[in-house]
C-alpha positions as CSV (number, residue, x, y, z in Angstrom):
1,M,-19.7,30.0,13.3
2,A,-17.9,27.9,10.7
3,R,-19.1,24.3,10.2
4,L,-17.1,21.5,11.7
5,A,-15.8,18.4,9.9
6,L,-14.2,15.4,11.6
7,L,-11.8,13.5,9.4
8,S,-10.3,10.2,10.6
9,V,-9.4,7.7,7.8
10,S,-7.2,4.7,7.3
11,N,-7.5,4.9,3.5
12,K,-6.2,8.4,2.7
13,T,-7.1,8.3,-1.0
14,G,-8.5,11.7,-2.0
15,L,-8.2,13.0,1.6
16,I,-6.0,16.1,0.9
17,D,-8.0,17.4,-2.0
18,L,-11.3,16.9,0.0
19,A,-9.9,18.7,3.1
20,R,-8.5,21.6,1.0
21,R,-11.9,22.1,-0.7
22,L,-13.7,22.0,2.6
23,V,-11.4,24.7,4.1
24,E,-10.8,27.0,1.1
25,E,-14.2,26.7,-0.7
26,F,-16.7,26.1,2.1
27,E,-14.8,27.5,5.2
28,F,-15.0,24.3,7.3
29,D,-13.0,23.9,10.5
30,L,-11.3,20.5,10.7
31,I,-10.6,18.2,13.6
32,S,-8.7,15.0,13.1
33,S,-6.8,12.2,14.9
34,G,-3.5,10.4,14.6
35,G,-2.1,9.9,11.1
36,T,-4.9,11.7,9.4
37,A,-4.1,14.9,11.4
38,Q,-0.4,14.6,10.5
39,A,-1.2,14.1,6.8
40,L,-3.3,17.2,6.8
41,K,-0.7,19.2,8.7
42,D,2.0,18.1,6.3
43,A,-0.1,19.3,3.4
44,G,-0.4,22.7,5.0
45,I,-4.1,22.4,5.8
46,P,-5.2,23.9,9.1
47,V,-6.4,21.2,11.5
48,T,-7.1,20.7,15.2
49,K,-6.1,17.4,16.7
50,V,-8.9,15.5,18.4
51,S,-6.9,15.3,21.6
52,E,-6.6,19.1,21.6
53,Y,-10.3,19.6,20.8
54,T,-11.4,17.2,23.6
55,D,-8.6,18.2,26.0
56,S,-8.1,14.5,26.4
57,P,-5.0,12.7,25.2
58,E,-4.9,9.6,23.0
59,I,-4.3,6.7,25.3
60,L,-3.7,3.0,25.3
61,G,-1.4,3.2,22.3
62,G,-4.0,4.9,20.2
63,R,-6.9,2.5,21.1
64,V,-8.8,5.4,22.6
65,K,-8.9,8.6,20.5
66,T,-12.4,9.6,19.4
67,L,-14.4,7.9,22.1
68,H,-15.3,11.1,23.9
69,P,-18.6,13.1,24.7
70,R,-17.3,16.1,22.7
71,I,-17.0,13.9,19.7
72,H,-20.1,11.8,20.0
73,G,-22.2,14.6,21.4
74,G,-21.4,16.7,18.4
75,I,-22.3,13.8,16.1
76,L,-25.5,12.7,17.8
77,A,-27.1,16.1,18.7
78,R,-30.5,16.7,17.1
79,R,-30.6,20.3,15.9
80,D,-34.4,20.5,16.2
81,V,-34.5,19.3,19.9
82,A,-34.0,22.2,22.3
83,S,-32.6,20.0,25.1
84,D,-29.9,18.6,22.8
85,L,-28.8,22.2,21.9
86,T,-28.8,23.1,25.6
87,D,-26.6,20.1,26.3
88,L,-24.2,21.1,23.6
89,E,-24.0,24.7,25.0
90,N,-23.6,23.6,28.6
91,N,-20.7,21.2,27.7
92,Q,-19.0,23.4,25.2
93,I,-19.6,21.0,22.4
94,R,-19.8,22.1,18.7
95,P,-22.2,20.3,16.4
96,I,-20.4,18.3,13.8
97,D,-21.7,18.7,10.2
98,L,-19.5,16.2,8.4
99,V,-17.9,12.9,9.5
100,V,-15.3,11.3,7.1
101,V,-14.3,7.9,8.4
102,N,-13.1,4.6,7.0
103,L,-11.8,1.7,9.0
104,Y,-8.6,-0.1,9.9
105,P,-7.7,-2.6,7.2
106,F,-8.8,-5.8,9.0
107,E,-9.6,-7.8,5.9
108,E,-6.3,-6.9,4.2
109,T,-4.4,-7.8,7.4
110,I,-6.0,-11.3,7.8
111,A,-5.3,-12.0,4.1
112,K,-1.6,-11.8,4.7
113,P,0.2,-15.1,5.0
114,G,1.2,-16.0,8.6
115,V,-0.7,-13.2,10.3
116,T,-1.2,-13.9,14.0
117,L,-4.3,-13.5,16.1
118,A,-2.8,-10.7,18.0
119,E,-2.0,-8.8,14.8
120,A,-5.5,-9.3,13.5
121,V,-7.1,-8.2,16.8
122,E,-5.1,-4.9,16.7
123,Q,-6.7,-4.1,13.3
124,I,-10.2,-4.3,14.8
125,D,-11.4,-0.7,14.7
126,I,-13.5,0.5,17.6
127,G,-13.7,4.3,17.4
128,G,-14.3,4.2,13.6
129,P,-17.4,2.0,13.6
130,A,-18.8,3.9,16.6
131,M,-18.5,7.2,14.7
132,L,-19.9,5.6,11.5
133,R,-22.9,4.2,13.3
134,A,-23.6,7.4,15.3
135,S,-23.3,9.7,12.3
136,S,-25.3,7.3,10.1
137,K,-28.1,7.2,12.8
138,N,-28.2,11.0,12.8
139,F,-28.3,11.5,9.0
140,A,-31.1,14.0,9.5
141,H,-28.6,16.5,10.7
142,L,-25.2,15.7,9.3
143,T,-23.4,13.8,6.5
144,V,-21.2,10.7,6.9
145,L,-18.7,9.6,4.2
146,C,-16.9,6.3,4.4
147,D,-15.7,5.8,0.8
148,P,-13.3,8.1,-1.1
149,A,-15.6,7.6,-4.2
150,Q,-18.2,9.7,-2.3
151,Y,-16.0,12.8,-1.9
152,D,-16.6,14.4,-5.3
153,E,-20.4,13.8,-5.1
154,Y,-20.5,15.4,-1.7
155,L,-18.6,18.5,-2.9
156,Q,-21.0,18.7,-5.9
157,E,-23.9,18.6,-3.4
158,L,-22.5,21.6,-1.6
159,R,-21.9,23.5,-4.8
160,Q,-25.4,22.9,-6.2
161,N,-27.3,23.6,-3.0
162,N,-25.7,26.8,-1.7
163,G,-23.4,25.0,0.7
164,E,-26.1,22.5,1.9
165,V,-26.5,18.8,1.5
166,S,-29.8,17.2,0.5
167,L,-31.6,14.9,2.9
168,E,-31.7,12.3,0.1
169,F,-27.9,12.3,-0.2
170,R,-27.4,12.2,3.6
171,Q,-29.7,9.2,3.9
172,K,-28.0,7.4,1.0
173,A,-24.6,8.1,2.6
174,A,-25.9,6.8,6.0
175,L,-27.0,3.5,4.4
176,K,-23.5,3.1,3.0
177,G,-22.1,3.7,6.4
178,F,-24.3,1.0,8.0
179,L,-23.4,-1.4,5.2
180,H,-19.7,-0.7,5.7
181,T,-19.8,-1.5,9.4
182,A,-22.0,-4.6,8.8
183,S,-19.5,-5.9,6.3
184,Y,-16.6,-5.1,8.6
185,D,-18.2,-6.8,11.6
186,S,-19.0,-9.8,9.4
187,A,-15.4,-10.2,8.4
188,I,-14.3,-10.1,12.0
189,A,-16.9,-12.5,13.1
190,S,-16.0,-15.0,10.4
191,Y,-12.3,-14.8,11.2
192,L,-12.8,-15.3,14.9
193,A,-15.5,-18.0,14.5
194,G,-13.3,-20.0,12.1
195,T,-15.3,-23.0,10.9
196,Q,-17.9,-22.7,13.6
197,Q,-19.8,-19.9,12.0
198,H,-19.7,-18.4,8.4
199,T,-21.1,-15.0,7.6
200,L,-21.6,-13.5,4.2
201,S,-22.3,-9.9,3.5
202,G,-21.9,-7.5,0.6
203,T,-22.9,-4.2,-0.8
204,E,-25.1,-4.0,-3.9
205,L,-22.9,-2.9,-6.8
206,Q,-25.8,-2.8,-9.3
207,S,-29.1,-4.3,-10.0
208,L,-29.1,-6.6,-13.1
209,R,-31.7,-6.8,-15.8
210,Y,-32.6,-10.3,-14.6
211,G,-31.1,-13.5,-13.4
212,E,-30.7,-16.7,-15.3
213,N,-34.1,-16.1,-16.8
214,P,-36.2,-12.9,-17.4
215,H,-38.6,-13.7,-14.6
216,Q,-35.9,-13.9,-12.0
217,P,-34.8,-10.6,-10.4
218,A,-31.1,-10.3,-9.7
219,A,-28.4,-8.0,-8.3
220,W,-24.6,-7.9,-8.2
221,Y,-23.0,-7.5,-4.7
222,Q,-19.4,-6.6,-3.8
223,T,-17.8,-8.3,-0.8
224,G,-15.4,-6.3,1.3
225,T,-14.7,-2.6,1.1
226,T,-11.9,-2.8,-1.5
227,P,-12.9,-3.7,-5.1
228,T,-11.4,-7.0,-6.1
229,G,-12.0,-9.6,-8.8
230,W,-14.8,-8.6,-11.2
231,T,-15.7,-5.5,-9.2
232,A,-12.2,-4.2,-10.0
233,A,-12.5,-5.0,-13.8
234,K,-12.7,-2.2,-16.3
235,K,-15.4,-2.4,-19.0
236,L,-14.0,-0.8,-22.1
237,Q,-17.2,-1.1,-24.2
238,G,-20.4,-3.0,-24.6
239,K,-23.8,-3.5,-22.9
240,E,-24.2,-3.9,-19.2
241,L,-23.1,-7.3,-17.8
242,S,-25.8,-9.8,-17.1
243,Y,-26.1,-12.4,-14.4
244,N,-25.2,-15.2,-16.9
245,N,-22.3,-13.1,-18.3
246,L,-20.8,-12.8,-14.8
247,V,-21.2,-16.5,-14.0
248,D,-19.6,-17.5,-17.3
249,L,-16.8,-14.9,-16.9
250,E,-15.9,-16.5,-13.5
251,A,-15.9,-19.9,-15.1
252,A,-13.6,-18.6,-17.8
253,R,-11.3,-16.9,-15.3
254,R,-10.9,-20.2,-13.4
255,I,-9.7,-22.0,-16.5
256,I,-7.4,-19.3,-17.7
257,A,-5.9,-19.0,-14.1
258,E,-4.5,-22.6,-14.7
259,F,-2.1,-21.3,-17.3
260,T,0.3,-18.5,-16.5
261,D,3.6,-19.4,-18.4
262,T,2.1,-19.7,-21.9
263,P,-0.4,-17.7,-23.9
264,A,-3.8,-19.3,-23.4
265,A,-7.3,-18.7,-24.5
266,T,-10.6,-20.3,-23.5
267,I,-14.2,-19.9,-24.8
268,I,-17.0,-20.6,-22.4
269,K,-20.7,-21.6,-23.1
270,H,-22.9,-22.2,-20.1
271,T,-19.9,-22.4,-17.7
272,N,-18.3,-25.2,-19.8
273,P,-15.3,-24.7,-22.1
274,C,-16.1,-25.3,-25.8
275,G,-12.5,-24.5,-26.7
276,T,-9.3,-24.0,-24.7
277,A,-5.8,-23.8,-26.2
278,L,-2.2,-22.8,-25.6
279,A,0.1,-21.4,-28.2
280,D,3.2,-19.3,-28.8
281,T,1.1,-16.1,-29.2
282,I,-2.3,-15.1,-27.9
283,V,-3.8,-14.7,-31.4
284,E,-2.7,-18.3,-32.2
285,A,-4.2,-19.5,-28.9
286,Y,-7.5,-17.9,-29.6
287,Q,-7.6,-19.2,-33.2
288,K,-7.0,-22.8,-31.9
289,A,-9.6,-22.4,-29.2
290,F,-12.2,-21.1,-31.6
291,N,-11.5,-23.7,-34.2
292,A,-11.9,-26.5,-31.6
293,D,-15.7,-25.9,-31.7
294,A,-16.5,-22.9,-33.9
295,T,-20.3,-23.7,-33.8
296,S,-20.4,-23.6,-30.0
297,A,-18.1,-20.5,-29.8
298,F,-20.9,-18.4,-31.4
299,G,-22.2,-16.2,-28.5
300,G,-19.4,-17.3,-26.2
301,I,-17.4,-15.8,-23.4
302,V,-13.7,-15.4,-24.2
303,A,-10.9,-15.2,-21.6
304,L,-7.3,-14.5,-22.6
305,N,-4.2,-14.5,-20.3
306,R,-2.3,-12.0,-22.4
307,P,-3.2,-8.4,-23.5
308,I,-5.4,-8.1,-26.6
309,D,-3.3,-6.9,-29.5
310,A,-4.6,-5.8,-33.0
311,A,-4.2,-9.2,-34.5
312,T,-6.2,-10.8,-31.8
313,A,-8.8,-8.1,-31.9
314,S,-9.3,-8.7,-35.6
315,E,-9.9,-12.4,-35.0
316,L,-12.4,-11.6,-32.2
317,T,-14.5,-9.5,-34.4
318,K,-15.1,-12.3,-36.9
319,T,-17.9,-13.9,-34.9
320,F,-20.5,-12.9,-32.4
321,L,-19.3,-12.9,-28.8
322,E,-20.9,-11.9,-25.6
323,C,-17.9,-11.0,-23.6
324,V,-14.1,-10.8,-23.9
325,V,-11.8,-10.4,-20.9
326,A,-8.0,-10.0,-20.8
327,P,-5.4,-8.4,-18.6
328,D,-5.2,-5.4,-20.9
329,C,-6.1,-4.2,-24.4
330,D,-3.9,-1.9,-26.5
331,A,-5.3,1.3,-28.2
332,E,-5.2,-0.2,-31.7
333,A,-7.1,-3.3,-30.5
334,Q,-9.7,-1.1,-28.8
335,K,-10.3,0.7,-32.0
336,I,-10.8,-2.5,-33.9
337,L,-13.1,-4.0,-31.2
338,S,-15.2,-0.8,-31.2
339,K,-16.6,-1.9,-34.6
340,K,-18.5,-4.6,-32.6
341,S,-19.9,-2.1,-30.1
342,N,-22.2,-4.6,-28.4
343,V,-19.5,-7.0,-27.3
344,R,-18.6,-6.5,-23.7
345,V,-14.8,-6.0,-23.5
346,L,-13.3,-6.0,-20.0
347,T,-9.8,-5.8,-18.7
348,L,-8.8,-7.4,-15.4
349,A,-5.2,-7.2,-14.5
350,D,-5.4,-10.1,-12.0
351,L,-7.2,-13.0,-13.6
352,I,-5.5,-15.4,-11.2
353,T,-6.8,-14.6,-7.8
354,G,-10.2,-16.1,-6.9
355,P,-12.3,-16.8,-3.8
356,K,-10.8,-19.2,-1.3
357,T,-14.2,-20.5,-0.3
358,L,-17.3,-21.3,-2.3
359,V,-20.9,-21.0,-1.0
360,K,-24.0,-22.7,-2.2
361,Q,-27.5,-22.2,-0.7
362,I,-29.8,-25.1,0.1
363,S,-33.2,-25.1,1.8
364,G,-32.7,-24.1,5.4
365,G,-29.1,-23.1,5.1
366,F,-26.0,-23.1,2.9
367,L,-22.9,-25.2,2.2
368,V,-19.4,-23.9,2.3
369,Q,-16.3,-25.6,0.8
370,A,-12.7,-24.6,0.1
371,A,-12.1,-23.7,-3.5
372,D,-10.7,-26.5,-5.7
373,D,-7.4,-24.7,-6.2
374,I,-5.0,-27.6,-5.7
375,V,-2.0,-27.3,-8.1
376,A,-1.5,-30.4,-10.2
377,D,1.9,-32.0,-9.5
378,T,2.9,-34.5,-12.2
379,S,5.7,-35.8,-9.9
380,Q,3.0,-37.3,-7.7
381,W,1.2,-39.0,-10.6
382,Q,1.4,-42.8,-11.0
383,V,2.0,-44.4,-14.4
384,V,0.1,-47.7,-14.1
385,T,0.6,-49.1,-17.6
386,E,3.5,-50.8,-19.3
387,R,3.9,-47.8,-21.6
388,Q,5.6,-44.8,-20.1
389,P,4.9,-41.2,-21.1
390,T,7.3,-39.1,-23.2
391,P,7.9,-35.5,-21.9
392,D,5.5,-34.2,-24.6
393,E,2.8,-36.7,-23.6
394,L,3.1,-35.7,-20.0
395,A,2.7,-32.1,-20.9
396,E,-0.4,-32.9,-22.9
397,L,-1.8,-35.0,-20.1
398,L,-1.3,-32.1,-17.7
399,F,-3.1,-29.7,-20.1
400,A,-6.0,-32.0,-20.5
401,W,-6.2,-32.6,-16.8
402,K,-6.2,-28.8,-16.0
403,V,-9.1,-28.2,-18.5
404,C,-11.1,-31.3,-17.3
405,K,-11.0,-29.9,-13.8
406,H,-13.3,-27.0,-14.9
407,V,-15.9,-29.1,-16.9
408,K,-19.2,-30.0,-15.3
409,S,-19.1,-33.6,-14.0
410,N,-19.2,-36.3,-15.4
411,A,-16.4,-34.7,-17.4
412,I,-14.4,-36.1,-20.3
413,V,-11.9,-33.9,-22.3
414,V,-10.0,-35.0,-25.4
415,T,-7.0,-32.9,-26.4
416,S,-4.1,-32.7,-28.8
417,D,-1.4,-30.1,-29.4
418,R,-2.5,-28.3,-26.2
419,T,-6.0,-27.8,-27.7
420,T,-9.3,-29.3,-26.8
421,L,-10.8,-31.5,-29.5
422,G,-13.9,-32.7,-27.7
423,V,-15.6,-31.9,-24.4
424,G,-18.3,-34.2,-22.8
425,A,-19.9,-32.4,-19.8
426,G,-22.6,-33.0,-17.3
427,Q,-23.8,-36.4,-18.4
428,M,-25.5,-38.8,-16.0
429,N,-22.9,-41.5,-16.8
430,R,-19.2,-41.3,-17.7
431,I,-19.5,-43.4,-20.9
432,G,-22.1,-40.9,-22.1
433,S,-19.7,-38.0,-21.7
434,T,-17.0,-40.1,-23.4
435,K,-19.0,-40.7,-26.4
436,I,-19.9,-37.0,-26.7
437,A,-16.3,-35.9,-26.5
438,L,-15.0,-38.5,-28.9
439,E,-17.8,-37.8,-31.4
440,Q,-16.9,-34.1,-31.3
441,A,-13.2,-34.9,-31.8
442,G,-13.9,-37.2,-34.7
443,D,-10.9,-38.4,-36.7
444,K,-8.7,-36.0,-34.6
445,A,-9.0,-38.4,-31.7
446,K,-6.4,-40.6,-33.2
447,G,-3.3,-40.2,-31.2
448,A,-5.0,-37.8,-28.8
449,I,-5.2,-37.6,-25.0
450,L,-8.3,-38.3,-22.9
451,A,-8.9,-36.8,-19.4
452,S,-11.6,-37.9,-16.9
453,D,-12.5,-35.9,-13.8
454,G,-13.5,-39.1,-11.9
455,F,-12.4,-42.8,-11.9
456,F,-13.7,-45.4,-14.3
457,P,-16.1,-47.9,-12.6
458,F,-15.7,-50.3,-15.5
459,D,-13.3,-50.7,-18.4
460,D,-15.9,-49.6,-21.0
461,T,-14.5,-46.0,-21.2
462,V,-11.0,-47.3,-21.9
463,R,-12.2,-49.6,-24.6
464,T,-14.3,-46.9,-26.2
465,A,-11.4,-44.5,-26.1
466,A,-9.0,-47.0,-27.7
467,A,-11.5,-47.8,-30.5
468,A,-11.6,-44.0,-31.3
469,G,-7.7,-43.9,-31.5
470,I,-7.0,-42.3,-28.1
471,S,-3.3,-43.0,-27.1
472,A,-3.2,-42.0,-23.4
473,I,-5.6,-41.4,-20.5
474,V,-5.3,-39.4,-17.3
475,Q,-7.8,-40.0,-14.5
476,P,-7.8,-40.0,-10.7
477,G,-8.1,-43.7,-10.0
478,G,-9.6,-45.0,-6.9
479,S,-12.2,-47.4,-8.3
480,L,-12.4,-51.0,-6.9
481,R,-12.1,-52.0,-10.6
482,D,-9.0,-49.9,-11.4
483,Q,-7.2,-53.0,-12.4
484,D,-9.8,-53.8,-15.0
485,S,-9.1,-50.5,-16.7
486,V,-5.4,-50.9,-16.4
487,K,-5.5,-54.4,-17.9
488,A,-7.6,-53.1,-20.8
489,A,-5.2,-50.2,-21.4
490,N,-2.2,-52.6,-21.4
491,E,-4.1,-54.9,-23.7
492,L,-4.9,-52.1,-26.2
493,G,-1.5,-50.4,-26.0
494,L,-2.6,-47.3,-24.1
495,L,-0.8,-45.2,-21.6
496,M,-2.7,-44.5,-18.4
497,V,-1.8,-42.2,-15.6
498,L,-3.5,-41.9,-12.2
499,T,-3.4,-38.5,-10.5
500,G,-4.8,-39.5,-7.1
501,V,-7.0,-36.3,-7.1
502,R,-10.6,-36.1,-8.2
503,H,-12.1,-32.9,-9.7
504,F,-15.9,-33.2,-9.6
505,L,-17.7,-30.0,-10.5
506,H,-21.4,-29.8,-9.7
């Protein structure tokens, strides 16, 4: 008797080719439900609908299709248990050798703006997880596939083992099935629980050489079933990504996501920007960012918001870099970058979209917060000094403010010509960060802008900035001593703008 495969998938990527190979090359019979059966029929592939196989119609608007003894008996039967085989025979149930299932797009549904609870509930799959769990449990006797990426490997197993599938492959596929249902249930639980409960699950994408230091084991996990963010990036060349690379790449992505309308470049070291700049072309933006702090840029992580062209690639090869990411990279640029074969070059079309929530573990639990993705609105800013900003000054203040948001607190950023000149990060007091940023900027601080992620508790930062030649300051305000800082700014001829928004980054 021919072997039997059950195919019931929401994501139909690779379905037709897999089904055709199963039928034509390995003589499987196919049973399928709903839209999957129709897709196979439209492709001219012989298939029996589940409702015909079970002699039981789909009911409740499709909510009940595969929940039937002829389906689950065929999946769960142990081929080495005589009573199981007798039960199959007495109930006219065929053993199922392959189950191909993926689930309703619940996560994609709840990600849509304005989705209702009723719409989300209808995307909670019941039959799919039941089949996945049953077939994963019985991996000793059948194979379960829940990801189109597994299809080719499964067919190769059949070809290399005279039509059989190794126990090792079946067990590995079963683990993937359980991880898939665990991630799916976690997403549902998180959605229904709202803020009362938060679950986090993922599938290991790859083990990493180590974590922040060589003695720390580490691994990279993918959340959800569809690759997004860095899991969707394409690595064009270079060594495997490290834990620190990925952390720095995310920091770079967050900065570059602030700038969409103008070519922008940023260079990251230890999650802080050592150079960020805007320009008319991406090569100019990179050159400005690099020259902002060429010493720190050595061994840095570069993010660009425009595709890498030949001119930019040539500039990138002039120093040692750990990673470069951009939306795309043309063929000539790839050829130039290949001369620096160790640099990791990635393309990620969507550098804008990031996580909506951030999680940090502490002893005995974890903290969850919304991402700091508020969009700066200069119309809501308050000019508190006698001097008013020109349009160009306001644009420079906005640039400095956007960069400062992504510097470890206490953060001070000095900029001019849409380029960072000095960055003071992570100091225990704000005047310390100010002195570092101004020292780095040097003489270029004259006429430049200073941004602070938090308010000034005293007027010392204003006076230090003025002494270095700073002409304008942007800060959140909110200190009991705000008027001291405003008075000092007026006395020294500075412009000061309060945003009303704080951007601490710990």
